[in-house]
PDB file of C-alpha atoms in Angstrom:
ATOM      1  CA  UNK A   1      27.740  11.693  21.443  1.00 34.00           C
ATOM      2  CA  UNK A   2      30.823   9.572  22.031  1.00 39.00           C
ATOM      3  CA  UNK A   3      32.931  11.176  19.304  1.00 46.00           C
ATOM      4  CA  UNK A   4      36.621  11.076  20.097  1.00 42.00           C
ATOM      5  CA  UNK A   5      38.633  14.218  20.541  1.00 43.00           C
ATOM      6  CA  UNK A   6      40.757  12.964  17.681  1.00 54.00           C
ATOM      7  CA  UNK A   7      39.850  14.088  14.182  1.00 69.00           C
ATOM      8  CA  UNK A   8      40.824  10.697  12.778  1.00 80.00           C
ATOM      9  CA  UNK A   9      39.898   7.546  14.771  1.00 84.00           C
ATOM     10  CA  UNK A  10      42.952   5.624  13.561  1.00 87.00           C
ATOM     11  CA  UNK A  11      45.227   8.238  15.170  1.00 86.00           C
ATOM     12  CA  UNK A  12      43.771   7.620  18.641  1.00 85.00           C
ATOM     13  CA  UNK A  13      46.131   5.944  21.142  1.00 87.00           C
ATOM     14  CA  UNK A  14      43.758   3.012  21.666  1.00 86.00           C
ATOM     15  CA  UNK A  15      43.525   2.131  17.970  1.00 89.00           C
ATOM     16  CA  UNK A  16      42.738  -0.511  16.859  1.00 89.00           C
ATOM     17  CA  UNK A  17      39.725  -1.076  19.076  1.00 90.00           C
ATOM     18  CA  UNK A  18      38.986  -4.610  20.273  1.00 92.00           C
ATOM     19  CA  UNK A  19      36.574  -6.739  18.310  1.00 92.00           C
ATOM     20  CA  UNK A  20      33.037  -6.046  19.537  1.00 92.00           C
ATOM     21  CA  UNK A  21      30.293  -8.568  20.192  1.00 95.00           C
ATOM     22  CA  UNK A  22      28.222  -9.164  17.058  1.00 97.00           C
ATOM     23  CA  UNK A  23      24.663  -8.468  18.205  1.00 97.00           C
ATOM     24  CA  UNK A  24      22.920  -7.085  15.091  1.00 97.00           C
ATOM     25  CA  UNK A  25      21.694  -9.980  12.972  1.00 97.00           C
ATOM     26  CA  UNK A  26      19.192  -8.486  10.505  1.00 97.00           C
ATOM     27  CA  UNK A  27      19.663  -5.849   7.862  1.00 97.00           C
ATOM     28  CA  UNK A  28      16.521  -4.066   9.034  1.00 97.00           C
ATOM     29  CA  UNK A  29      17.739  -3.773  12.627  1.00 98.00           C
ATOM     30  CA  UNK A  30      21.145  -2.612  11.395  1.00 98.00           C
ATOM     31  CA  UNK A  31      19.529  -0.045   9.116  1.00 97.00           C
ATOM     32  CA  UNK A  32      17.449   1.428  11.929  1.00 97.00           C
ATOM     33  CA  UNK A  33      20.460   1.736  14.226  1.00 97.00           C
ATOM     34  CA  UNK A  34      22.511   3.393  11.494  1.00 97.00           C
ATOM     35  CA  UNK A  35      19.689   5.846  10.708  1.00 98.00           C
ATOM     36  CA  UNK A  36      19.359   6.795  14.394  1.00 97.00           C
ATOM     37  CA  UNK A  37      23.129   7.139  14.656  1.00 96.00           C
ATOM     38  CA  UNK A  38      23.295   9.388  11.579  1.00 96.00           C
ATOM     39  CA  UNK A  39      20.572  11.673  12.937  1.00 97.00           C
ATOM     40  CA  UNK A  40      22.423  12.060  16.229  1.00 95.00           C
ATOM     41  CA  UNK A  41      25.851  12.509  14.622  1.00 93.00           C
ATOM     42  CA  UNK A  42      24.637  15.142  12.175  1.00 95.00           C
ATOM     43  CA  UNK A  43      22.629  16.993  14.843  1.00 95.00           C
ATOM     44  CA  UNK A  44      25.677  17.101  17.124  1.00 91.00           C
ATOM     45  CA  UNK A  45      27.963  18.403  14.380  1.00 90.00           C
ATOM     46  CA  UNK A  46      25.525  21.114  13.337  1.00 93.00           C
ATOM     47  CA  UNK A  47      24.838  22.172  16.932  1.00 91.00           C
ATOM     48  CA  UNK A  48      28.561  22.674  17.580  1.00 86.00           C
ATOM     49  CA  UNK A  49      29.127  24.736  14.443  1.00 86.00           C
ATOM     50  CA  UNK A  50      27.427  28.115  13.909  1.00 88.00           C
ATOM     51  CA  UNK A  51      26.192  29.010  10.462  1.00 91.00           C
ATOM     52  CA  UNK A  52      24.103  27.335   7.812  1.00 95.00           C
ATOM     53  CA  UNK A  53      25.310  23.752   7.224  1.00 95.00           C
ATOM     54  CA  UNK A  54      26.535  22.531   3.849  1.00 95.00           C
ATOM     55  CA  UNK A  55      26.254  18.983   2.528  1.00 96.00           C
ATOM     56  CA  UNK A  56      28.606  17.919  -0.256  1.00 93.00           C
ATOM     57  CA  UNK A  57      26.064  15.982  -2.311  1.00 93.00           C
ATOM     58  CA  UNK A  58      26.829  13.523  -5.077  1.00 88.00           C
ATOM     59  CA  UNK A  59      24.328  11.254  -6.782  1.00 81.00           C
ATOM     60  CA  UNK A  60      24.997   8.353  -4.412  1.00 89.00           C
ATOM     61  CA  UNK A  61      23.428   6.863  -1.312  1.00 94.00           C
ATOM     62  CA  UNK A  62      26.108   7.959   1.188  1.00 94.00           C
ATOM     63  CA  UNK A  63      25.842  11.726   0.802  1.00 94.00           C
ATOM     64  CA  UNK A  64      22.090  11.475   0.212  1.00 96.00           C
ATOM     65  CA  UNK A  65      21.706   9.801   3.611  1.00 97.00           C
ATOM     66  CA  UNK A  66      23.692  12.635   5.188  1.00 97.00           C
ATOM     67  CA  UNK A  67      21.484  15.209   3.451  1.00 97.00           C
ATOM     68  CA  UNK A  68      18.389  13.402   4.709  1.00 98.00           C
ATOM     69  CA  UNK A  69      19.664  13.520   8.297  1.00 98.00           C
ATOM     70  CA  UNK A  70      20.578  17.205   7.944  1.00 97.00           C
ATOM     71  CA  UNK A  71      17.383  18.306   6.172  1.00 98.00           C
ATOM     72  CA  UNK A  72      15.644  19.675   9.324  1.00 97.00           C
ATOM     73  CA  UNK A  73      18.434  22.285   9.645  1.00 97.00           C
ATOM     74  CA  UNK A  74      17.875  23.765   6.161  1.00 97.00           C
ATOM     75  CA  UNK A  75      21.306  22.894   4.711  1.00 97.00           C
ATOM     76  CA  UNK A  76      22.715  23.934   1.361  1.00 97.00           C
ATOM     77  CA  UNK A  77      23.540  21.004  -0.922  1.00 96.00           C
ATOM     78  CA  UNK A  78      26.632  21.594  -3.069  1.00 95.00           C
ATOM     79  CA  UNK A  79      27.342  19.306  -6.028  1.00 93.00           C
ATOM     80  CA  UNK A  80      30.525  19.425  -8.116  1.00 91.00           C
ATOM     81  CA  UNK A  81      30.378  18.153 -11.678  1.00 87.00           C
ATOM     82  CA  UNK A  82      32.158  18.532 -14.973  1.00 84.00           C
ATOM     83  CA  UNK A  83      30.534  18.933 -18.357  1.00 71.00           C
ATOM     84  CA  UNK A  84      27.171  17.194 -18.576  1.00 59.00           C
ATOM     85  CA  UNK A  85      27.887  14.584 -15.897  1.00 59.00           C
ATOM     86  CA  UNK A  86      24.676  12.790 -14.815  1.00 53.00           C
ATOM     87  CA  UNK A  87      25.297  13.520 -11.122  1.00 52.00           C
ATOM     88  CA  UNK A  88      23.776  16.984 -11.528  1.00 54.00           C
ATOM     89  CA  UNK A  89      20.245  15.837 -12.349  1.00 66.00           C
ATOM     90  CA  UNK A  90      20.308  13.008  -9.804  1.00 83.00           C
ATOM     91  CA  UNK A  91      21.625  15.177  -6.988  1.00 88.00           C
ATOM     92  CA  UNK A  92      19.182  17.918  -7.902  1.00 89.00           C
ATOM     93  CA  UNK A  93      16.315  15.448  -7.641  1.00 92.00           C
ATOM     94  CA  UNK A  94      17.428  14.444  -4.136  1.00 94.00           C
ATOM     95  CA  UNK A  95      17.791  18.072  -3.035  1.00 95.00           C
ATOM     96  CA  UNK A  96      14.322  18.894  -4.336  1.00 95.00           C
ATOM     97  CA  UNK A  97      12.936  15.811  -2.629  1.00 96.00           C
ATOM     98  CA  UNK A  98      14.068  17.218   0.722  1.00 97.00           C
ATOM     99  CA  UNK A  99      13.200  20.801  -0.256  1.00 97.00           C
ATOM    100  CA  UNK A 100      16.703  22.125   0.366  1.00 97.00           C
ATOM    101  CA  UNK A 101      18.722  24.629  -1.641  1.00 97.00           C
ATOM    102  CA  UNK A 102      20.947  23.061  -4.291  1.00 96.00           C
ATOM    103  CA  UNK A 103      24.057  24.798  -5.622  1.00 95.00           C
ATOM    104  CA  UNK A 104      25.684  22.879  -8.481  1.00 92.00           C
ATOM    105  CA  UNK A 105      29.287  23.841  -9.177  1.00 92.00           C
ATOM    106  CA  UNK A 106      30.167  23.304 -12.825  1.00 90.00           C
ATOM    107  CA  UNK A 107      33.864  22.737 -13.493  1.00 90.00           C
ATOM    108  CA  UNK A 108      35.253  22.635 -17.013  1.00 89.00           C
ATOM    109  CA  UNK A 109      37.634  19.873 -18.024  1.00 87.00           C
ATOM    110  CA  UNK A 110      40.434  22.453 -18.134  1.00 89.00           C
ATOM    111  CA  UNK A 111      39.659  23.704 -14.610  1.00 90.00           C
ATOM    112  CA  UNK A 112      39.488  20.135 -13.311  1.00 89.00           C
ATOM    113  CA  UNK A 113      42.857  19.362 -14.903  1.00 89.00           C
ATOM    114  CA  UNK A 114      44.397  22.481 -13.353  1.00 91.00           C
ATOM    115  CA  UNK A 115      42.992  21.590  -9.913  1.00 90.00           C
ATOM    116  CA  UNK A 116      44.281  18.029 -10.304  1.00 89.00           C
ATOM    117  CA  UNK A 117      47.792  19.189 -11.197  1.00 89.00           C
ATOM    118  CA  UNK A 118      47.805  21.536  -8.192  1.00 88.00           C
ATOM    119  CA  UNK A 119      46.541  18.767  -5.923  1.00 86.00           C
ATOM    120  CA  UNK A 120      49.313  16.398  -7.022  1.00 86.00           C
ATOM    121  CA  UNK A 121      51.880  19.048  -6.149  1.00 85.00           C
ATOM    122  CA  UNK A 122      50.240  19.688  -2.755  1.00 82.00           C
ATOM    123  CA  UNK A 123      49.824  16.039  -1.737  1.00 79.00           C
ATOM    124  CA  UNK A 124      52.756  14.297  -3.363  1.00 81.00           C
ATOM    125  CA  UNK A 125      50.462  11.492  -4.520  1.00 82.00           C
ATOM    126  CA  UNK A 126      49.079  10.463  -7.889  1.00 85.00           C
ATOM    127  CA  UNK A 127      46.227   8.376  -6.459  1.00 85.00           C
ATOM    128  CA  UNK A 128      43.221   9.155  -8.720  1.00 87.00           C
ATOM    129  CA  UNK A 129      40.701   8.782  -5.880  1.00 85.00           C
ATOM    130  CA  UNK A 130      42.561  11.169  -3.568  1.00 84.00           C
ATOM    131  CA  UNK A 131      43.163  13.657  -6.361  1.00 86.00           C
ATOM    132  CA  UNK A 132      39.556  13.380  -7.533  1.00 88.00           C
ATOM    133  CA  UNK A 133      38.369  14.250  -4.028  1.00 86.00           C
ATOM    134  CA  UNK A 134      40.794  17.160  -3.919  1.00 87.00           C
ATOM    135  CA  UNK A 135      39.494  18.521  -7.224  1.00 89.00           C
ATOM    136  CA  UNK A 136      35.937  18.501  -5.882  1.00 89.00           C
ATOM    137  CA  UNK A 137      36.918  20.268  -2.645  1.00 88.00           C
ATOM    138  CA  UNK A 138      38.954  22.895  -4.470  1.00 89.00           C
ATOM    139  CA  UNK A 139      36.088  23.591  -6.858  1.00 90.00           C
ATOM    140  CA  UNK A 140      33.520  23.753  -4.055  1.00 90.00           C
ATOM    141  CA  UNK A 141      35.641  25.906  -1.719  1.00 88.00           C
ATOM    142  CA  UNK A 142      33.995  29.273  -2.576  1.00 89.00           C
ATOM    143  CA  UNK A 143      30.580  27.812  -1.669  1.00 90.00           C
ATOM    144  CA  UNK A 144      31.840  26.599   1.718  1.00 88.00           C
ATOM    145  CA  UNK A 145      33.434  29.744   3.103  1.00 85.00           C
ATOM    146  CA  UNK A 146      31.455  31.655   5.692  1.00 86.00           C
ATOM    147  CA  UNK A 147      28.967  28.877   6.282  1.00 90.00           C
ATOM    148  CA  UNK A 148      28.496  26.315   9.029  1.00 91.00           C
ATOM    149  CA  UNK A 149      29.347  22.625   9.294  1.00 91.00           C
ATOM    150  CA  UNK A 150      30.524  20.979   6.081  1.00 91.00           C
ATOM    151  CA  UNK A 151      29.004  17.494   6.058  1.00 93.00           C
ATOM    152  CA  UNK A 152      30.236  14.731   3.788  1.00 91.00           C
ATOM    153  CA  UNK A 153      29.393  11.068   3.395  1.00 91.00           C
ATOM    154  CA  UNK A 154      32.946  10.097   2.505  1.00 87.00           C
ATOM    155  CA  UNK A 155      34.172   6.880   4.049  1.00 87.00           C
ATOM    156  CA  UNK A 156      30.907   4.938   4.102  1.00 92.00           C
ATOM    157  CA  UNK A 157      32.601   2.354   1.902  1.00 92.00           C
ATOM    158  CA  UNK A 158      35.434   2.097   4.413  1.00 92.00           C
ATOM    159  CA  UNK A 159      33.217   1.134   7.350  1.00 92.00           C
ATOM    160  CA  UNK A 160      30.994  -1.244   5.344  1.00 94.00           C
ATOM    161  CA  UNK A 161      33.511  -2.691   2.832  1.00 94.00           C
ATOM    162  CA  UNK A 162      31.486  -0.992   0.112  1.00 91.00           C
ATOM    163  CA  UNK A 163      32.540  -1.941  -3.393  1.00 88.00           C
ATOM    164  CA  UNK A 164      34.211  -5.156  -2.196  1.00 89.00           C
ATOM    165  CA  UNK A 165      33.045  -8.692  -2.914  1.00 90.00           C
ATOM    166  CA  UNK A 166      31.155 -10.390  -0.067  1.00 93.00           C
ATOM    167  CA  UNK A 167      33.351 -11.991   2.576  1.00 94.00           C
ATOM    168  CA  UNK A 168      32.573 -15.382   4.056  1.00 93.00           C
ATOM    169  CA  UNK A 169      33.336 -14.956   7.739  1.00 96.00           C
ATOM    170  CA  UNK A 170      32.811 -12.427  10.487  1.00 97.00           C
ATOM    171  CA  UNK A 171      36.537 -12.332  11.117  1.00 96.00           C
ATOM    172  CA  UNK A 172      37.227 -11.424   7.487  1.00 96.00           C
ATOM    173  CA  UNK A 173      34.653  -8.620   7.628  1.00 97.00           C
ATOM    174  CA  UNK A 174      36.026  -7.243  10.894  1.00 96.00           C
ATOM    175  CA  UNK A 175      39.609  -7.422   9.665  1.00 95.00           C
ATOM    176  CA  UNK A 176      38.677  -5.831   6.350  1.00 95.00           C
ATOM    177  CA  UNK A 177      36.883  -2.916   8.000  1.00 95.00           C
ATOM    178  CA  UNK A 178      39.715  -2.312  10.475  1.00 94.00           C
ATOM    179  CA  UNK A 179      42.370  -2.522   7.776  1.00 93.00           C
ATOM    180  CA  UNK A 180      40.607   0.018   5.559  1.00 91.00           C
ATOM    181  CA  UNK A 181      39.719   2.306   8.478  1.00 91.00           C
ATOM    182  CA  UNK A 182      43.295   2.193   9.747  1.00 90.00           C
ATOM    183  CA  UNK A 183      44.602   3.113   6.324  1.00 88.00           C
ATOM    184  CA  UNK A 184      41.970   5.724   5.558  1.00 84.00           C
ATOM    185  CA  UNK A 185      41.090   7.463   8.841  1.00 84.00           C
ATOM    186  CA  UNK A 186      44.515   8.839   9.658  1.00 84.00           C
ATOM    187  CA  UNK A 187      46.142  12.211   9.202  1.00 78.00           C
ATOM    188  CA  UNK A 188      49.137  10.350   7.779  1.00 78.00           C
ATOM    189  CA  UNK A 189      47.120   9.468   4.690  1.00 75.00           C
ATOM    190  CA  UNK A 190      47.958  11.758   1.757  1.00 70.00           C
ATOM    191  CA  UNK A 191      45.237  14.003   0.446  1.00 67.00           C
ATOM    192  CA  UNK A 192      43.957  17.535   0.306  1.00 66.00           C
ATOM    193  CA  UNK A 193      41.709  18.315   3.243  1.00 65.00           C
ATOM    194  CA  UNK A 194      39.387  21.205   3.799  1.00 61.00           C
ATOM    195  CA  UNK A 195      41.836  23.122   6.007  1.00 60.00           C
ATOM    196  CA  UNK A 196      44.284  23.439   3.131  1.00 58.00           C
ATOM    197  CA  UNK A 197      41.620  24.797   0.823  1.00 62.00           C
ATOM    198  CA  UNK A 198      39.224  27.153   2.586  1.00 57.00           C
ATOM    199  CA  UNK A 199      41.178  28.627   5.476  1.00 52.00           C
ATOM    200  CA  UNK A 200      42.134  28.109   9.121  1.00 47.00           C
ATOM    201  CA  UNK A 201      38.554  28.047  10.383  1.00 57.00           C
ATOM    202  CA  UNK A 202      37.696  25.027   8.263  1.00 57.00           C
ATOM    203  CA  UNK A 203      39.030  22.027  10.227  1.00 57.00           C
ATOM    204  CA  UNK A 204      36.496  22.581  13.003  1.00 68.00           C
ATOM    205  CA  UNK A 205      33.701  22.747  10.427  1.00 81.00           C
ATOM    206  CA  UNK A 206      34.614  19.679   8.380  1.00 82.00           C
ATOM    207  CA  UNK A 207      32.566  16.641   9.421  1.00 85.00           C
ATOM    208  CA  UNK A 208      33.295  13.258   7.900  1.00 85.00           C
ATOM    209  CA  UNK A 209      29.988  11.919   9.108  1.00 88.00           C
ATOM    210  CA  UNK A 210      30.705   8.240   8.525  1.00 90.00           C
ATOM    211  CA  UNK A 211      34.135   7.791  10.082  1.00 85.00           C
ATOM    212  CA  UNK A 212      32.977   7.057  13.635  1.00 84.00           C
ATOM    213  CA  UNK A 213      30.345   4.645  12.334  1.00 91.00           C
ATOM    214  CA  UNK A 214      33.046   1.974  12.367  1.00 90.00           C
ATOM    215  CA  UNK A 215      32.213   1.104  15.985  1.00 89.00           C
ATOM    216  CA  UNK A 216      28.646   0.257  14.965  1.00 93.00           C
ATOM    217  CA  UNK A 217      29.168  -1.512  11.647  1.00 94.00           C
ATOM    218  CA  UNK A 218      31.603  -3.990  13.226  1.00 95.00           C
ATOM    219  CA  UNK A 219      28.706  -5.209  15.396  1.00 96.00           C
ATOM    220  CA  UNK A 220      26.677  -6.194  12.318  1.00 97.00           C
ATOM    221  CA  UNK A 221      26.499  -9.803  11.133  1.00 97.00           C
ATOM    222  CA  UNK A 222      28.523  -9.853   7.924  1.00 97.00           C
ATOM    223  CA  UNK A 223      25.854 -11.970   6.196  1.00 96.00           C
ATOM    224  CA  UNK A 224      23.444  -9.020   6.039  1.00 96.00           C
ATOM    225  CA  UNK A 225      25.942  -6.503   4.624  1.00 96.00           C
ATOM    226  CA  UNK A 226      25.483  -7.822   1.059  1.00 95.00           C
ATOM    227  CA  UNK A 227      22.371  -8.945  -0.807  1.00 91.00           C
ATOM    228  CA  UNK A 228      21.843 -10.570  -4.194  1.00 85.00           C
ATOM    229  CA  UNK A 229      21.172  -7.879  -6.773  1.00 71.00           C
ATOM    230  CA  UNK A 230      18.441  -8.996  -9.157  1.00 63.00           C
ATOM    231  CA  UNK A 231      18.698  -5.813 -11.204  1.00 63.00           C
ATOM    232  CA  UNK A 232      22.099  -6.725 -12.634  1.00 60.00           C
ATOM    233  CA  UNK A 233      23.893  -9.861 -13.762  1.00 62.00           C
ATOM    234  CA  UNK A 234      23.045 -13.086 -11.892  1.00 59.00           C
ATOM    235  CA  UNK A 235      25.391 -13.719  -9.021  1.00 63.00           C
ATOM    236  CA  UNK A 236      26.244 -10.066  -8.384  1.00 73.00           C
ATOM    237  CA  UNK A 237      25.789  -8.639  -4.904  1.00 83.00           C
ATOM    238  CA  UNK A 238      24.533  -5.257  -3.776  1.00 90.00           C
ATOM    239  CA  UNK A 239      26.821  -3.860  -1.108  1.00 93.00           C
ATOM    240  CA  UNK A 240      26.293  -1.932   2.183  1.00 95.00           C
ATOM    241  CA  UNK A 241      22.671  -3.060   2.468  1.00 96.00           C
ATOM    242  CA  UNK A 242      22.122  -1.779   6.044  1.00 97.00           C
ATOM    243  CA  UNK A 243      23.241   1.704   5.032  1.00 97.00           C
ATOM    244  CA  UNK A 244      20.855   1.621   2.081  1.00 96.00           C
ATOM    245  CA  UNK A 245      18.019   0.608   4.407  1.00 97.00           C
ATOM    246  CA  UNK A 246      19.023   3.451   6.746  1.00 98.00           C
ATOM    247  CA  UNK A 247      18.942   5.917   3.853  1.00 97.00           C
ATOM    248  CA  UNK A 248      15.495   4.746   2.790  1.00 97.00           C
ATOM    249  CA  UNK A 249      14.315   5.042   6.388  1.00 97.00           C
ATOM    250  CA  UNK A 250      15.571   8.631   6.451  1.00 98.00           C
ATOM    251  CA  UNK A 251      13.479   9.385   3.383  1.00 97.00           C
ATOM    252  CA  UNK A 252      16.011   9.028   0.552  1.00 96.00           C
ATOM    253  CA  UNK A 253      14.166   8.106  -2.670  1.00 95.00           C
ATOM    254  CA  UNK A 254      14.243   4.393  -3.496  1.00 94.00           C
ATOM    255  CA  UNK A 255      16.062   4.956  -6.795  1.00 91.00           C
ATOM    256  CA  UNK A 256      18.958   6.631  -5.002  1.00 92.00           C
ATOM    257  CA  UNK A 257      19.018   4.425  -1.909  1.00 94.00           C
ATOM    258  CA  UNK A 258      19.360   1.247  -3.973  1.00 91.00           C
ATOM    259  CA  UNK A 259      21.445   2.521  -6.878  1.00 87.00           C
ATOM    260  CA  UNK A 260      24.578   0.393  -7.488  1.00 82.00           C
ATOM    261  CA  UNK A 261      27.797   2.001  -6.344  1.00 77.00           C
ATOM    262  CA  UNK A 262      29.393   4.685  -8.509  1.00 75.00           C
ATOM    263  CA  UNK A 263      32.168   6.733  -6.851  1.00 75.00           C
ATOM    264  CA  UNK A 264      31.538  10.477  -6.979  1.00 77.00           C
ATOM    265  CA  UNK A 265      34.907  10.949  -8.660  1.00 80.00           C
ATOM    266  CA  UNK A 266      33.379   9.030 -11.587  1.00 77.00           C
ATOM    267  CA  UNK A 267      29.745  10.179 -11.479  1.00 77.00           C
ATOM    268  CA  UNK A 268      30.857  13.816 -11.283  1.00 80.00           C
ATOM    269  CA  UNK A 269      32.947  13.508 -14.442  1.00 83.00           C
ATOM    270  CA  UNK A 270      36.190  14.364 -12.613  1.00 85.00           C
ATOM    271  CA  UNK A 271      37.831  11.073 -13.624  1.00 84.00           C
ATOM    272  CA  UNK A 272      36.825  11.750 -17.228  1.00 85.00           C
ATOM    273  CA  UNK A 273      38.601  15.106 -17.052  1.00 85.00           C
ATOM    274  CA  UNK A 274      41.783  13.458 -15.774  1.00 87.00           C
ATOM    275  CA  UNK A 275      41.519  10.737 -18.420  1.00 86.00           C
ATOM    276  CA  UNK A 276      41.192  13.452 -21.049  1.00 85.00           C
ATOM    277  CA  UNK A 277      44.413  14.995 -19.731  1.00 86.00           C
ATOM    278  CA  UNK A 278      46.123  11.592 -19.853  1.00 85.00           C
ATOM    279  CA  UNK A 279      45.065  11.177 -23.467  1.00 84.00           C
ATOM    280  CA  UNK A 280      46.466  14.594 -24.291  1.00 83.00           C
ATOM    281  CA  UNK A 281      49.772  13.567 -22.734  1.00 82.00           C
ATOM    282  CA  UNK A 282      49.750  10.212 -24.534  1.00 81.00           C
ATOM    283  CA  UNK A 283      49.163  11.991 -27.838  1.00 79.00           C
ATOM    284  CA  UNK A 284      52.402  13.916 -27.265  1.00 79.00           C
ATOM    285  CA  UNK A 285      54.491  10.728 -27.048  1.00 76.00           C
ATOM    286  CA  UNK A 286      56.780  10.323 -30.089  1.00 74.00           C
ATOM    287  CA  UNK A 287      55.186   8.032 -32.638  1.00 68.00           C
ATOM    288  CA  UNK A 288      51.932   7.703 -30.726  1.00 61.00           C
ATOM    289  CA  UNK A 289      49.905   8.922 -33.698  1.00 59.00           C
ATOM    290  CA  UNK A 290      51.408   6.468 -36.182  1.00 53.00           C
ATOM    291  CA  UNK A 291      49.082   3.551 -35.461  1.00 54.00           C
ATOM    292  CA  UNK A 292      46.659   4.733 -32.755  1.00 58.00           C
ATOM    293  CA  UNK A 293      44.781   7.878 -31.835  1.00 64.00           C
ATOM    294  CA  UNK A 294      45.150   8.310 -28.031  1.00 59.00           C
ATOM    295  CA  UNK A 295      42.485  11.012 -27.925  1.00 63.00           C
ATOM    296  CA  UNK A 296      39.927   8.430 -29.015  1.00 70.00           C
ATOM    297  CA  UNK A 297      41.334   5.184 -27.657  1.00 73.00           C
ATOM    298  CA  UNK A 298      40.328   3.207 -24.580  1.00 81.00           C
ATOM    299  CA  UNK A 299      41.665   4.076 -21.115  1.00 83.00           C
ATOM    300  CA  UNK A 300      43.695   0.867 -21.201  1.00 81.00           C
ATOM    301  CA  UNK A 301      45.512   1.859 -24.376  1.00 81.00           C
ATOM    302  CA  UNK A 302      46.101   5.336 -22.961  1.00 83.00           C
ATOM    303  CA  UNK A 303      47.695   3.792 -19.855  1.00 84.00           C
ATOM    304  CA  UNK A 304      49.872   1.492 -21.963  1.00 83.00           C
ATOM    305  CA  UNK A 305      50.989   4.404 -24.163  1.00 80.00           C
ATOM    306  CA  UNK A 306      51.999   6.446 -21.111  1.00 81.00           C
ATOM    307  CA  UNK A 307      53.904   3.476 -19.638  1.00 83.00           C
ATOM    308  CA  UNK A 308      55.743   2.880 -22.911  1.00 82.00           C
ATOM    309  CA  UNK A 309      56.527   6.589 -23.203  1.00 81.00           C
ATOM    310  CA  UNK A 310      58.256   6.379 -19.841  1.00 79.00           C
ATOM    311  CA  UNK A 311      60.827   4.060 -21.428  1.00 79.00           C
ATOM    312  CA  UNK A 312      61.675   6.273 -24.362  1.00 78.00           C
ATOM    313  CA  UNK A 313      65.359   7.211 -24.466  1.00 76.00           C
ATOM    314  CA  UNK A 314      65.862  10.889 -23.597  1.00 70.00           C
ATOM    315  CA  UNK A 315      67.886  11.609 -26.733  1.00 64.00           C
ATOM    316  CA  UNK A 316      65.656   9.907 -29.272  1.00 58.00           C
ATOM    317  CA  UNK A 317      65.988   6.491 -30.975  1.00 55.00           C
ATOM    318  CA  UNK A 318      69.275   4.676 -30.669  1.00 54.00           C
ATOM    319  CA  UNK A 319      71.173   3.875 -33.869  1.00 54.00           C
ATOM    320  CA  UNK A 320      70.561   0.405 -35.162  1.00 48.00           C
TER     321      UNK A 320
END
C-alpha cells in the first residue's frame, strides 16, 4: 500500500497533490479499480491491527462497501440508531447478506441529546454533521474497545463530491474534490475522533477507509461520476456512480448499492434527536406557545423561533 505516514492526507507537507492525468473514462472501469483498491486498503488495515475488526455500518452504500471488503476477516458490524430509525433493519439486512455478526446500538433521544451536548463542549463546534458523528462514536465506544481495526466509510462523499450537483468540467470536479478533502482530511478540523472516546490505543486502530481514495477518484472522468436517476424526479442525478458500481461488484445488495444518499446522521435518527432538543428549547422561549407549538412545528419554524429568542432582551419586554 502507498498510505502516507500522516493520519490525514491534507496535513502532509506535499498537499495539495498535483492534478493527475485523467485516464479512467467509464464508470465500470472506475468501479472495478475502486473495488480492488478497497479490498487492498481494508486488508492492509486489518493485517496491521490485531484483534477482530469492527465496521461502523449504517444503511448506506459507503459503509456497506467497506463491510463487503472486510467480510473475509469475520468483522463485527456495529450500527448506532435512535428510536425506531429505519437504518437498523437495512443495516441488519446487509450484515446478514455477508453472514457477519451485527450489533445494533440503540440510543434513546435523551442519551443522544446528552452525547450531543458533551460533544459540543469537547469540540467547540455546533456543526450538526460533526456533532452527529460524535454522538454515534460515543454511543458505539463500548463495542469498539478491545477489538481490532475500526473501519468506517466516512468521507466517501468528500472524494467523489457525493451529495453535490453534477459539475460541468474536469477542472471543477478536481477543484471541488481537493477543496473538500483539504477542509475535511485535516487534524485542524473540529470534531470528536476515536482517540478522545475509547482510549489511547484507538488512533492506531481507527481507519477512515476512503480518505486516501482521493488520489484515485481524481483520475476519473467527471462525466461518469453522476448518472440520471430514473427512480426519482426527472432531471435528478444519482451521485458517486463508480463507488456504487464498486459496492455492487463487492457483493453489496442492489437495493443498498443504488439507494439515494441519506447521511447516517439522518438515517440513524440522531438528527431527529437533536431536532427534538431544539424544539424543547424553542418551547421555553417566552411567548413561544402563544401562537405556535414548537414541539409539533416544522424544523424551519423551530430554527426561526430559536433565532428570535436570541434577540430577546435579558430583562424582559421594554416599556412601551
